[in-house]
Every structure is written in structure tokens, then in C-alpha cells.
Coordinates of C-alpha atoms and ligand atoms in Angstrom, one line a residue:
X1 CA 88.8 77.5 112.5
X2 CA 85.2 78.7 112.8
X3 CA 82.1 76.7 113.6
X4 CA 78.6 77.5 112.2
X5 CA 75.5 75.7 113.7
X6 CA 72.2 75.7 111.9
X7 CA 69.1 74.8 114.0
X8 CA 66.5 74.3 111.3
X9 CA 63.1 72.7 111.3
X10 CA 64.1 69.1 110.7
X11 CA 67.8 69.0 111.7
X12 CA 70.6 70.5 113.6
X13 CA 73.8 70.8 111.5
X14 CA 77.3 72.1 111.9
X15 CA 80.1 73.0 109.6
X16 CA 83.7 73.9 110.5
X17 CA 85.6 76.1 108.1
X18 CA 89.3 77.0 107.9
X19 CA 89.6 80.3 106.0
X20 CA 93.4 80.1 106.0
X21 CA 93.2 77.1 103.6
X22 CA 89.7 77.8 102.2
X23 CA 88.5 74.4 103.2
X24 CA 85.6 72.8 105.1
X25 CA 87.2 70.8 107.9
X26 CA 84.1 69.0 109.1
X27 CA 80.3 68.8 108.7
X28 CA 77.9 66.9 110.9
X29 CA 74.2 66.8 111.3
X30 CA 71.5 65.4 113.6
X31 CA 68.1 64.7 112.1
X32 CA 65.4 65.1 114.7
X33 CA 63.0 62.5 113.3
X34 CA 65.6 59.8 112.6
X35 CA 68.1 60.4 115.4
X36 CA 65.7 61.3 118.2
X37 CA 62.6 59.1 117.5
X38 CA 61.6 59.2 121.2
X39 CA 60.2 62.8 120.6
X40 CA 57.6 61.5 118.0
X41 CA 58.5 64.4 115.7
X42 CA 59.3 62.9 112.4
X43 CA 59.7 66.3 110.8
X44 CA 61.0 68.1 113.8
X45 CA 57.6 69.4 115.1
X46 CA 54.8 67.8 117.1
X47 CA 52.2 66.6 114.6
X48 CA 48.5 67.1 115.1
X49 CA 48.4 70.4 116.9
X50 CA 44.9 71.9 117.4
X51 CA 43.6 75.2 116.1
X52 CA 46.5 75.8 113.8
X53 CA 49.1 75.3 116.5
X54 CA 52.5 73.9 115.4
X55 CA 55.0 73.5 118.3
X56 CA 58.3 71.7 118.8
X57 CA 59.9 70.4 122.0
X58 CA 62.9 72.4 123.1
X59 CA 64.2 69.3 125.1
X60 CA 64.7 67.7 121.7
X61 CA 66.8 70.6 120.5
X62 CA 69.0 70.3 123.7
X63 CA 69.4 66.6 123.2
X64 CA 70.3 67.2 119.6
X65 CA 73.0 69.8 120.6
X66 CA 74.7 67.2 122.9
X67 CA 74.5 64.6 120.1
X68 CA 75.8 67.0 117.5
X69 CA 78.8 68.0 119.6
X70 CA 79.5 64.3 120.3
X71 CA 79.6 63.6 116.6
X72 CA 81.6 66.7 115.8
X73 CA 84.4 66.0 118.3
X74 CA 85.1 62.8 116.3
X75 CA 85.3 64.8 113.1
X76 CA 87.4 67.8 114.0
X77 CA 89.8 69.1 116.7
X78 CA 87.3 71.3 118.5
X79 CA 90.2 72.9 120.5
X80 CA 91.1 74.8 117.3
X81 CA 87.8 76.6 116.9
X82 CA 88.2 80.3 117.6
X83 CA 84.6 81.6 117.2
X84 CA 81.2 79.9 117.0
X85 CA 78.1 81.6 115.3
X86 CA 74.8 80.1 114.3
X87 CA 71.3 80.4 113.1
X88 CA 67.8 79.1 113.8
X89 CA 64.5 78.5 112.0
X90 CA 63.0 82.0 112.3
X91 CA 60.1 83.2 114.5
X92 CA 60.0 80.2 116.9
X93 CA 60.3 81.1 120.6
X94 CA 61.5 79.5 123.8
X95 CA 60.1 80.5 127.3
X96 CA 62.3 80.3 130.4
X97 CA 61.8 81.1 134.1
X98 CA 64.1 82.9 136.5
X99 CA 66.2 79.7 137.2
X100 CA 67.5 79.7 133.6
X101 CA 70.5 82.1 134.3
X102 CA 71.6 80.0 137.3
X103 CA 71.2 76.7 135.5
X104 CA 73.2 78.0 132.6
X105 CA 76.0 79.3 134.8
X106 CA 76.2 76.1 136.8
X107 CA 76.0 73.5 134.0
X108 CA 77.7 70.2 135.0
X109 CA 79.7 68.7 132.1
X110 CA 79.1 65.2 133.4
X111 CA 75.3 65.5 132.9
X112 CA 73.4 66.3 129.7
X113 CA 71.9 69.6 128.7
X114 CA 68.3 68.5 128.5
X115 CA 68.2 67.2 132.1
X116 CA 69.8 70.3 133.5
X117 CA 68.0 73.0 131.5
X118 CA 64.5 71.7 130.8
X119 CA 63.2 72.4 134.4
X120 CA 63.7 76.1 133.5
X121 CA 61.1 75.9 130.7
X122 CA 58.1 78.0 131.7
X123 CA 56.3 76.8 128.5
X124 CA 56.7 73.2 127.8
X125 CA 56.7 73.5 124.0
X126 CA 57.8 76.2 121.5
X127 CA 55.5 77.6 118.8
X128 CA 57.5 77.5 115.5
X129 CA 57.1 79.2 112.1
X130 CA 54.5 76.8 110.8
X131 CA 52.1 77.9 113.5
X132 CA 49.0 79.8 112.3
X133 CA 47.0 79.9 115.5
X134 CA 47.3 83.7 116.1
X135 CA 44.7 85.2 113.7
X136 CA 42.9 87.0 116.6
X137 CA 46.1 88.3 118.1
X138 CA 47.3 89.7 114.7
X139 CA 44.0 91.5 114.3
X140 CA 44.2 93.0 117.8
X141 CA 47.8 94.2 117.3
X142 CA 47.0 95.6 113.8
X143 CA 43.9 97.4 115.2
X144 CA 45.9 99.1 118.0
X145 CA 47.3 101.5 115.4
X146 CA 45.2 104.0 113.4
X147 CA 46.9 103.1 110.2
X148 CA 46.8 99.3 109.4
X149 CA 50.2 99.7 107.6
X150 CA 52.0 101.2 110.6
X151 CA 53.4 97.9 111.8
X152 CA 54.7 97.2 108.3
X153 CA 56.4 100.6 108.2
X154 CA 58.1 100.1 111.6
X155 CA 59.0 96.4 111.4
X156 CA 59.3 95.5 107.7
X157 CA 56.3 93.1 107.9
X158 CA 52.6 93.3 108.4
X159 CA 51.4 91.6 111.6
X160 CA 52.0 87.9 110.7
X161 CA 50.6 84.8 112.3
X162 CA 53.9 83.0 112.7
X163 CA 55.8 86.0 114.0
X164 CA 56.9 86.0 117.6
X165 CA 55.0 89.1 118.8
X166 CA 51.6 87.7 118.1
X167 CA 52.8 84.3 119.4
X168 CA 53.8 85.9 122.7
X169 CA 50.5 87.7 122.9
X170 CA 48.6 84.4 122.5
X171 CA 50.7 82.8 125.3
X172 CA 50.0 85.7 127.6
X173 CA 46.2 85.4 126.8
X174 CA 46.0 81.6 127.1
X175 CA 48.3 81.1 130.0
X176 CA 48.8 84.3 132.0
X177 CA 50.4 82.5 134.9
X178 CA 53.0 80.8 132.6
X179 CA 53.6 84.2 131.0
X180 CA 54.1 85.8 134.4
X181 CA 56.6 83.1 135.4
X182 CA 58.6 83.7 132.2
X183 CA 61.8 85.6 132.8
X184 CA 63.4 85.2 129.3
X185 CA 61.8 84.9 125.9
X186 CA 64.3 83.7 123.3
X187 CA 64.2 83.0 119.6
X188 CA 65.4 79.6 118.6
X189 CA 68.6 81.3 117.5
X190 CA 69.3 83.2 120.7
X191 CA 68.3 80.2 122.8
X192 CA 71.1 78.1 121.2
X193 CA 73.5 81.0 121.5
X194 CA 72.6 81.3 125.3
X195 CA 73.2 77.7 125.9
X196 CA 76.6 77.8 124.2
X197 CA 77.6 81.0 126.0
X198 CA 76.3 79.9 129.4
X199 CA 74.3 83.1 129.7
X200 CA 71.4 84.8 128.1
X201 CA 72.4 85.9 124.6
X202 CA 71.2 88.8 122.4
X203 CA 68.9 88.6 119.4
X204 CA 70.3 89.9 116.1
X205 CA 68.4 92.2 113.7
X206 CA 68.3 89.6 111.0
X207 CA 66.2 87.2 113.2
X208 CA 64.7 90.0 115.4
X209 CA 63.0 91.4 112.4
X210 CA 60.8 88.3 112.2
X211 CA 59.0 89.2 115.5
X212 CA 56.9 92.3 114.6
X213 CA 58.5 93.9 117.7
X214 CA 61.7 95.5 116.3
X215 CA 61.9 98.9 114.8
X216 CA 64.0 97.9 111.8
X217 CA 65.4 101.3 110.9
X218 CA 66.5 102.0 114.5
X219 CA 67.6 98.4 115.3
X220 CA 65.9 98.6 118.7
X221 CA 62.7 97.2 120.3
X222 CA 59.6 99.3 119.5
X223 CA 58.0 100.2 122.8
X224 CA 54.5 100.7 121.3
X225 CA 54.6 97.2 119.7
X226 CA 55.9 95.6 122.9
X227 CA 53.1 97.2 124.9
X228 CA 50.5 96.0 122.3
X229 CA 51.9 92.5 122.4
X230 CA 52.0 91.7 126.2
X231 CA 52.7 93.5 129.5
X232 CA 56.2 93.7 130.9
X233 CA 57.6 92.4 127.7
X234 CA 60.7 94.6 127.6
X235 CA 62.1 93.0 130.7
X236 CA 61.7 89.5 129.2
X237 CA 63.4 90.1 125.8
X238 CA 67.2 89.9 125.2
X239 CA 69.1 92.9 123.9
X240 CA 69.5 93.5 120.2
X241 CA 73.1 93.2 118.7
X242 CA 74.4 92.4 115.3
X243 CA 75.4 88.7 114.7
X244 CA 78.9 89.7 113.8
X245 CA 79.5 91.0 117.4
X246 CA 81.2 88.7 119.9
X247 CA 79.0 88.5 123.0
X248 CA 80.8 86.0 125.2
X249 CA 83.1 83.0 125.5
X250 CA 82.0 79.4 125.5
X251 CA 80.4 77.9 128.5
X252 CA 82.8 75.7 130.6
X253 CA 80.2 72.9 130.0
X254 CA 81.4 72.6 126.3
X255 CA 85.1 73.0 127.0
X256 CA 84.9 70.5 129.8
X257 CA 82.8 67.9 127.9
X258 CA 83.8 68.3 124.3
X259 CA 87.3 69.8 124.3
X260 CA 86.6 73.4 123.0
X261 CA 89.3 75.9 124.1
X262 CA 88.3 77.9 127.1
X263 CA 88.7 81.2 125.2
X264 CA 86.6 80.1 122.2
X265 CA 84.3 83.0 121.6
X266 CA 80.6 83.1 120.8
X267 CA 79.2 85.5 118.1
X268 CA 75.6 86.2 117.4
X269 CA 73.1 83.8 116.1
X270 CA 70.7 84.9 113.4
X271 CA 67.8 83.4 111.4
X272 CA 68.3 80.5 108.9
X273 CA 67.4 82.7 106.0
X274 CA 69.7 85.6 106.8
X275 CA 72.5 83.1 107.4
X276 CA 71.7 81.4 104.1
X277 CA 72.0 84.8 102.4
X278 CA 75.6 85.0 103.6
X279 CA 76.4 81.4 102.8
X280 CA 75.1 81.7 99.3
X281 CA 77.4 84.7 98.6
X282 CA 74.4 86.9 98.2
X283 CA 74.8 89.4 101.0
X284 CA 75.1 92.3 98.4
X285 CA 72.1 93.4 96.2
X286 CA 71.6 91.8 92.8
X287 CA 71.7 88.1 93.8
X288 CA 68.4 86.1 94.2
X289 CA 68.4 83.0 96.3
X290 CA 65.7 80.3 96.4
X291 CA 65.9 78.0 99.4
X292 CA 64.1 74.7 99.0
X293 CA 64.0 73.5 102.6
X294 CA 61.0 72.6 104.7
X295 CA 59.7 76.0 103.7
X296 CA 60.6 77.4 100.3
X297 CA 61.9 80.9 100.5
X298 CA 62.8 83.5 97.9
X299 CA 65.2 86.2 99.1
X300 CA 67.8 88.8 98.1
X301 CA 69.8 91.6 99.8
X302 CA 68.4 95.1 99.4
X303 CA 69.7 98.6 100.0
X304 CA 68.3 99.9 103.3
X305 CA 65.3 98.5 105.0
X306 CA 62.3 100.2 103.3
X307 CA 59.3 97.8 102.8
X308 CA 57.1 97.0 99.9
X309 CA 53.8 98.5 101.0
X310 CA 51.6 95.8 99.4
X311 CA 52.2 93.6 102.5
X312 CA 53.7 90.7 100.4
X313 CA 56.8 89.3 102.0
X314 CA 59.1 90.8 104.6
X315 CA 62.2 92.9 105.0
X316 CA 64.6 91.4 107.5
X317 CA 68.0 92.6 108.7
X318 CA 71.0 91.4 106.6
X319 CA 73.9 90.2 108.8
X320 CA 76.3 92.0 106.6
X321 CA 74.4 95.3 106.9
X322 CA 71.3 96.7 105.2
X323 CA 68.3 94.6 104.6
X324 CA 67.0 91.5 102.8
X325 CA 63.7 91.0 101.1
X326 CA 62.1 87.6 101.7
X327 CA 58.9 85.8 100.6
X328 CA 58.1 82.5 102.4
X329 CA 56.0 79.6 101.1
X330 CA 54.9 77.0 103.6
X331 CA 54.2 74.3 101.0
X332 CA 57.8 73.6 100.1
X333 CA 59.4 70.2 100.8
X334 CA 56.4 68.8 102.7
X335 CA 54.2 69.3 99.6
X336 CA 56.8 67.6 97.4
X337 CA 57.0 64.8 99.9
X338 CA 53.2 64.4 100.0
X339 CA 53.0 63.9 96.2
X340 CA 56.1 61.7 96.2
X341 CA 54.4 59.4 98.8
X342 CA 51.0 59.6 97.0
X343 CA 52.8 58.3 93.8
X344 CA 54.8 55.7 95.8
X345 CA 58.2 56.8 94.3
X346 CA 61.6 57.8 95.8
X347 CA 63.5 61.0 95.1
X348 CA 65.5 59.5 92.3
X349 CA 62.3 58.5 90.5
X350 CA 60.8 61.9 91.3
X351 CA 63.7 63.5 89.7
X352 CA 63.6 61.2 86.6
X353 CA 59.8 61.8 86.2
X354 CA 60.3 65.6 86.4
X355 CA 63.0 65.4 83.8
X356 CA 60.9 63.1 81.6
X357 CA 57.9 65.3 81.6
X358 CA 57.5 66.5 78.0
X359 CA 58.2 70.0 76.8
X360 CA 55.0 70.1 74.8
X361 CA 52.9 69.6 77.9
X362 CA 54.7 72.4 79.8
X363 CA 52.3 74.7 81.7
X364 CA 49.2 72.9 80.3
X365 CA 48.0 71.1 83.4
X366 CA 47.8 73.4 86.4
X367 CA 48.2 72.6 90.1
X368 CA 47.7 74.9 93.1
X369 CA 50.5 73.1 95.0
X370 CA 49.0 73.5 98.5
X371 CA 48.8 70.3 100.6
X372 CA 48.4 72.3 103.8
X373 CA 47.8 75.9 104.9
X374 CA 49.8 78.4 102.9
X375 CA 51.5 81.6 103.9
X376 CA 51.9 83.1 100.4
X377 CA 49.1 83.6 99.5
X378 CA 47.6 83.4 103.0
X379 CA 45.0 80.6 102.8
X380 CA 43.9 77.5 104.6
X381 CA 44.2 74.8 101.9
X382 CA 44.0 71.1 102.8
X383 CA 45.0 69.6 99.5
X384 CA 46.2 70.6 96.0
X385 CA 43.8 72.0 93.4
X386 CA 44.2 70.4 90.0
X387 CA 43.1 71.7 86.6
X388 CA 43.4 69.6 83.4
X389 CA 41.9 66.6 81.6
X390 CA 40.1 63.7 83.3
X391 CA 43.2 61.5 83.6
X392 CA 45.3 64.3 85.2
X393 CA 42.4 65.2 87.6
X394 CA 42.3 61.5 88.6
X395 CA 45.9 61.7 89.6
X396 CA 47.2 59.6 86.8
X397 CA 50.4 60.0 84.8
X398 CA 53.1 60.6 87.5
X399 CA 55.4 62.8 85.3
X400 CA 52.6 65.2 84.7
X401 CA 51.6 65.3 88.4
X402 CA 55.2 66.0 89.3
X403 CA 55.6 68.6 86.6
X404 CA 52.4 70.4 87.5
X405 CA 53.3 70.5 91.3
X406 CA 56.7 71.9 90.6
X407 CA 55.5 74.3 88.0
X408 CA 52.8 75.4 90.5
X409 CA 55.3 76.0 93.2
X410 CA 57.6 78.2 90.9
X411 CA 54.6 80.0 89.2
X412 CA 53.4 80.9 92.7
X413 CA 56.9 82.1 93.5
X414 CA 57.1 84.1 90.3
X415 CA 53.7 85.7 91.0
X416 CA 54.8 86.8 94.4
X417 CA 58.4 87.8 93.7
X418 CA 59.5 91.4 93.3
X419 CA 58.6 91.7 89.6
X420 CA 57.0 88.7 87.8
X421 CA 57.7 90.2 84.4
X422 CA 61.4 90.8 84.9
X423 CA 63.4 87.6 85.6
X424 CA 66.5 87.9 87.8
X425 CA 69.8 87.6 85.9
X426 CA 70.7 84.5 88.0
X427 CA 69.2 82.4 90.7
X428 CA 71.1 80.5 93.3
X429 CA 69.3 77.4 94.7
X430 CA 69.9 75.9 98.1
X431 CA 68.1 73.7 100.7
X432 CA 67.6 70.0 100.8
X433 CA 65.6 69.8 97.5
X434 CA 68.1 71.9 95.5
X435 CA 70.2 68.8 94.7
X436 CA 67.3 67.4 92.6
X437 CA 68.0 68.2 89.0
X438 CA 64.4 67.9 87.9
X439 CA 63.4 70.5 90.4
X440 CA 66.3 72.8 89.3
X441 CA 65.4 72.3 85.6
X442 CA 61.7 73.3 86.1
X443 CA 62.8 76.3 88.3
X444 CA 65.0 77.6 85.5
X445 CA 62.2 77.2 82.9
X446 CA 59.3 78.7 84.9
X447 CA 61.4 81.6 86.2
X448 CA 63.2 82.0 82.9
X449 CA 66.5 82.6 84.7
X450 CA 69.8 80.6 84.9
X451 CA 70.0 78.5 88.0
X452 CA 73.2 77.7 89.9
X453 CA 74.0 75.6 92.9
X454 CA 77.0 76.0 95.2
X455 CA 79.6 73.4 96.2
X456 CA 78.5 73.6 99.8
X457 CA 74.8 72.5 100.0
X458 CA 74.3 73.5 103.6
X459 CA 74.2 77.3 103.1
X460 CA 72.7 78.3 106.4
X461 CA 75.3 76.5 108.5
X462 CA 78.0 77.7 106.1
X463 CA 76.7 81.3 106.4
X464 CA 76.9 81.0 110.1
X465 CA 80.5 79.8 110.0
X466 CA 81.3 82.7 107.7
X467 CA 79.6 85.1 110.2
X468 CA 81.9 83.6 112.9
X469 CA 84.9 84.4 110.7
X470 CA 83.5 87.9 110.0
X471 CA 83.3 88.5 113.7
X472 CA 87.0 87.6 113.9
X473 CA 87.8 90.2 111.2
X474 CA 88.0 88.1 108.0
X475 CA 86.7 90.2 105.0
X476 CA 83.4 89.0 103.4
X477 CA 84.8 89.1 99.9
X478 CA 87.6 86.6 100.7
X479 CA 85.2 84.3 102.5
X480 CA 82.8 84.3 99.5
X481 CA 85.6 83.6 97.1
X482 CA 86.8 80.6 99.2
X483 CA 83.4 79.1 100.2
X484 CA 80.6 80.2 97.8
X485 CA 81.8 78.7 94.5
X486 CA 79.2 77.4 92.1
X487 CA 79.6 73.7 91.3
X488 CA 81.5 73.6 88.0
X489 CA 79.2 72.8 85.0
X490 CA 76.1 72.8 87.2
X491 CA 74.5 76.0 85.7
X492 CA 71.1 75.3 84.1
X493 CA 70.1 77.8 81.4
X494 CA 66.4 78.3 81.0
X495 CA 64.7 77.0 77.8
X496 CA 63.8 80.3 76.3
X497 CA 61.4 78.6 73.9
X498 CA 59.2 78.2 76.9
X499 CA 59.1 81.9 77.8
X500 CA 55.6 82.6 76.3
X501 CA 54.3 79.3 77.5
X502 CA 55.0 80.2 81.1
X503 CA 53.9 83.8 80.7
X504 CA 50.5 82.4 79.6
X505 CA 50.5 79.7 82.4
X506 CA 51.2 82.5 84.9
X507 CA 48.1 84.3 83.9
X508 CA 46.0 81.1 84.1
X509 CA 47.6 80.2 87.4
X510 CA 46.7 83.6 88.8
X511 CA 43.1 83.3 87.7
X512 CA 42.8 79.8 89.3
X513 CA 44.4 81.1 92.5
X514 CA 41.9 84.0 92.7
X515 CA 39.0 81.5 92.5
X516 CA 40.3 79.6 95.6
X517 CA 41.8 82.3 97.9
Ligands
LIG601 P1 65.3 72.4 106.8 O1 66.5 73.2 106.7 O2 64.0 73.2 106.7 O3 65.2 71.5 108.0 P2 66.4 71.1 104.5 O4 66.9 72.3 103.7 O5 67.5 70.3 105.2 O6 65.3 71.5 105.5 O7 65.6 70.2 103.5 C1 65.0 69.0 103.9 C2 64.1 68.5 102.8 O8 64.8 68.3 101.6 C3 63.4 67.2 103.2 O9 62.2 67.4 103.8 C4 63.2 66.6 101.8 O10 61.8 66.7 101.4 C5 64.0 67.4 100.9 N1 64.9 66.6 100.0 C6 66.0 65.9 100.4 N2 66.6 65.3 99.3 C7 65.8 65.6 98.2 C8 65.8 65.2 96.8 N3 66.8 64.4 96.3 N4 64.9 65.7 96.0 C9 63.9 66.5 96.5 N5 63.8 66.9 97.8 C10 64.7 66.4 98.7
LIG602 C1 60.7 82.6 107.1 C2 60.1 81.3 107.6 C3 60.9 80.0 107.4 C4 61.6 79.6 108.6 C5 62.1 78.2 108.6 O1 59.9 83.7 107.3 O2 59.1 81.3 108.3 O3 61.7 80.1 106.2 O4 62.7 80.4 108.8 O5 63.0 77.9 107.6

């Protein structure tokens, strides 16, 4: 059996697969807000950060890992797991001092991870992908090259606030002593892999490409970019290795405490989006996936790693080889939750209201769906922008508010996808909000493409479990056939009568956006 672990923004999840029978043997999850309330992070990050800072507490991640393993051993025979792989929310970074290696090597199974490892943190908290505090550092790194597009050409992305290179530069500038004490800088993904393997683990190109530090075509750290980010950086970064490579065996901490076999191997950990690409059966070009998690993301596999030169979106490494194109939207589930709470309804009612919204009002009212700062387009909104009649502007008529928010989210996606005028032949939806039929219906209509959902809703954890199986030699086609099946009868066809309506709404949405960005 193979275990995949997904360390995402709001939860830590695990799935155990058995490719010999094509079955999921177990799945467990720890929700940071609900299960670890002592960290005061209801959505997995520390609320109220100043100057655009959004950080999370790595001690919470360590506590969650012990709790997850504790739950998992009640659900599966962990002694049968041959390989573990995993993924993490992208871009976030963990800073550790020179005691980290010794602490990892000497973990005592009778004591918890957080108590033993947290003294090695050289930075108490970790900046995560929602952080947008690094505008100055992005400008400095961009200006260190003659051509402002050079970083895009090398790394697959323009210099980007949430990416790890600018974040490291900000730490170096604001706390040079803390930076000097730092011996290892890990991504969330490679941090979890290190803890499981009992030694510092590599970064994979899928997640490493979200740092503005990796030369994507060569698959190695870019020495110029390292030098422009912070001094002595090469010595603090892990090596780069594909996620499908085995890089160690499990730490005796986990075999001793939870019953894993001593020879259980650890493969690479990648980013949550690259893992989801695999888990959605989309690791070859031609499949478009929309993930509706804390962030909403639009992604698809692509040949090679050449970038779009307009600076929209990113090219990341694909764990199955080649690249993936991705566009990220910060106002995903948290914006939907904000409107749900504003209207005082639950998800069932939200779904009913979305489905009840009438066809003849489609695309009439408009909403720029930004309850907080947005990544695509880059802008510091603090609330939605509405356009419509007086009742709609006053926030009345819940079905219309919900319809306009969802239409706004998918119009914004359509505007910033590869080609707004040519719909994909099929979209696969995943992430926490994808189970909502109202959301899926409006996605199909606005994007004018059929929408499918797969039997396994936890695509990132599943993709990681599949990567673990790939590392042991299972072919990707067989794994996809067994684990990436669409739910029978769940396909939603677009209402083609709305094609012109949404074409027109897209033009008006674009004009409204231009007024506010
Ligand atoms: P992440 O992986 O980023 O931690 P998930 O993909 O697990 O996030 O999605 C979590 C989000 O899913 C929650 O914040 C919640 O807003 C949303 N969600 C859960 N159930 C529903 C539902 N029935 N309808 C809409 N959104 C939902
Ligand atoms: C992608 C991004 C988010 C995080 C959290 O660039 O920032 O999707 O990976 O899910």
C-alpha cells in the first residue's frame, strides 16, 4: 500500500491506496482550526498579520502530523505501507537552525514531534502563500536584471510576492541575525518530508518552481537568483530531486511510535497543485483542472516548460515530467464563505440559492468577487465591487448575490485563462467547494465547458499516494484508471443558450475590472 499526505492551508490529510485491488484503504484528516484550536488559527494561518504578512505556526503542523498518524493507525495497518509521498501548500517556507539535523536523527518515539523539533526553528512562524508583504523585495530582485522578463524566462514566473525567494529576502533584511542562524530553509512540502525521513529532504521541481529561485529548464538552483535573494543561500537550500525519486527510509520515530515497517521508503514531496494534477488524472496535456480550495487554481499539463510572456500565471514542474501552467486566485473559498456568512446561510442553502438563481438574470448583475487582496489580477481589494440595480447593490436577494459572486469568480478565471474565447473540451473540478452542485453548475455555464468531478474528492492527497506508487514502479496509466474515475452521472453539460450572455458579461466584467485595478 502507498500513503499520500497533503499539508494544505486548512488541513493535513492522508490517503492510503492499494493499487493491487484499485481501492482506497483509508483516509483521515486533521483540520487545523477545529482540531488544534489552541493555535488560534481557524483557517490554518495566524489572522491579523501587519503589512500584508500572512504566517502560520510550524508547531501546529508538527502537532497535526502526530495527530494524523494517531488517527491513521486506527484506520489502516501502517506496517503494510511501502512508500510515502506527499505535498504541501506551495511557496510557504520553514526556517531551521543547525540543531535540526541532530534533532531529526535523535527523535524519541515516546515524546511528541512539536516538543522535540520546535527548538530548532530559527524563525518562529512561516510565511505562507497568502502573504503579500514583499512588494519591495520583488522590485529589488526584478531590477537586478537588465530585462524585467528575465526571471520569468528562467523560473516560469515573474517575481511574485508569495514566492519563496522574495520571502527569504525579506527575512534576511528584517532579521539578519535570524537569517544567519538559519541552516536549512525548507518548503512546507520538504519540511514534512524531512520530518518523515529523519533527515533534511530535497525539494522537487514541481514545488521548487514556486520559489523564483529554480532554473526550470535545467532543474537546478539559479546562482544569479540565489545571489539576488540573500547571501549564502545555496548552503541553506535542499537539493532538487524529482518527487518520484526515493530519498530515504522512514525515521525510526514513526516505526517505533505508529507501527510503520522499518524499511518503508520516503519519496519526494511536491506542491499541492502539482500533486492535484496527478490525482485528477491530468498529468498529460489536454485536461484542465479547477481546484476550489482555500485558493482557487486553474491548471493543466503542458509540453515543456516555456512560459507565457505576459506574466499571467506560472509554469511549474509536473511530477510526471514536463510542465504545468497554473493561474492562482486568492479569493476562492474564503470569499464564498464571507458571502455565505453575510447572508447567514449554510452550504446547503448556498447551493440551493445558486441553483435557484434564474436563467434570465444570468450575467446581468456583476460582482468583482474580491473580499481581500487578490493575486489575479494583482490588486489590494478589501471588499467586493457590485454593479446592478439598487436592491442588488444593497445586498438584497440572496440568490442573485450568490450567482453574481460565483459568476464573477468564473468570469475572472475565464478572463485570465489560456484563451478566454476557446473553452476547454472538459474541466475537472476538485477542492472542498467542488462538491457544491450550484458552484459546479455556474462553472459549466460561465466557462461553457462540461464539468466532471472524480470519485476521490481529495485530489492532492490522492495524487501524492499515486506519486508514492509511481516511485515504486507502478505505471501512471494503470493508477489513473483505478483511482481517477469520474463519478458516474455527475457530468454537468453547459447550457449553450447562455454562451452569448456570458460572452457579453465577460466584456462588461473586464471593463469593470479595469476601472478598479
Ligand atoms: P485547502 O486544501 O486549501 O485547505 P480544501 O480544498 O480542503 O482547502 O477546501 C476547504 C474549503 O472548502 C473550505 O474553506 C470551505 O469554504 C469549502 N467548502 C467545504 N464544503 C463546501 C460546500 N458544500 N460548498 C462550498 N464550499 C465548501
Ligand atoms: C499556488 C498557490 C496556492 C497554494 C495553496 O501558486 O499559491 O494554490 O498552493 O493551495
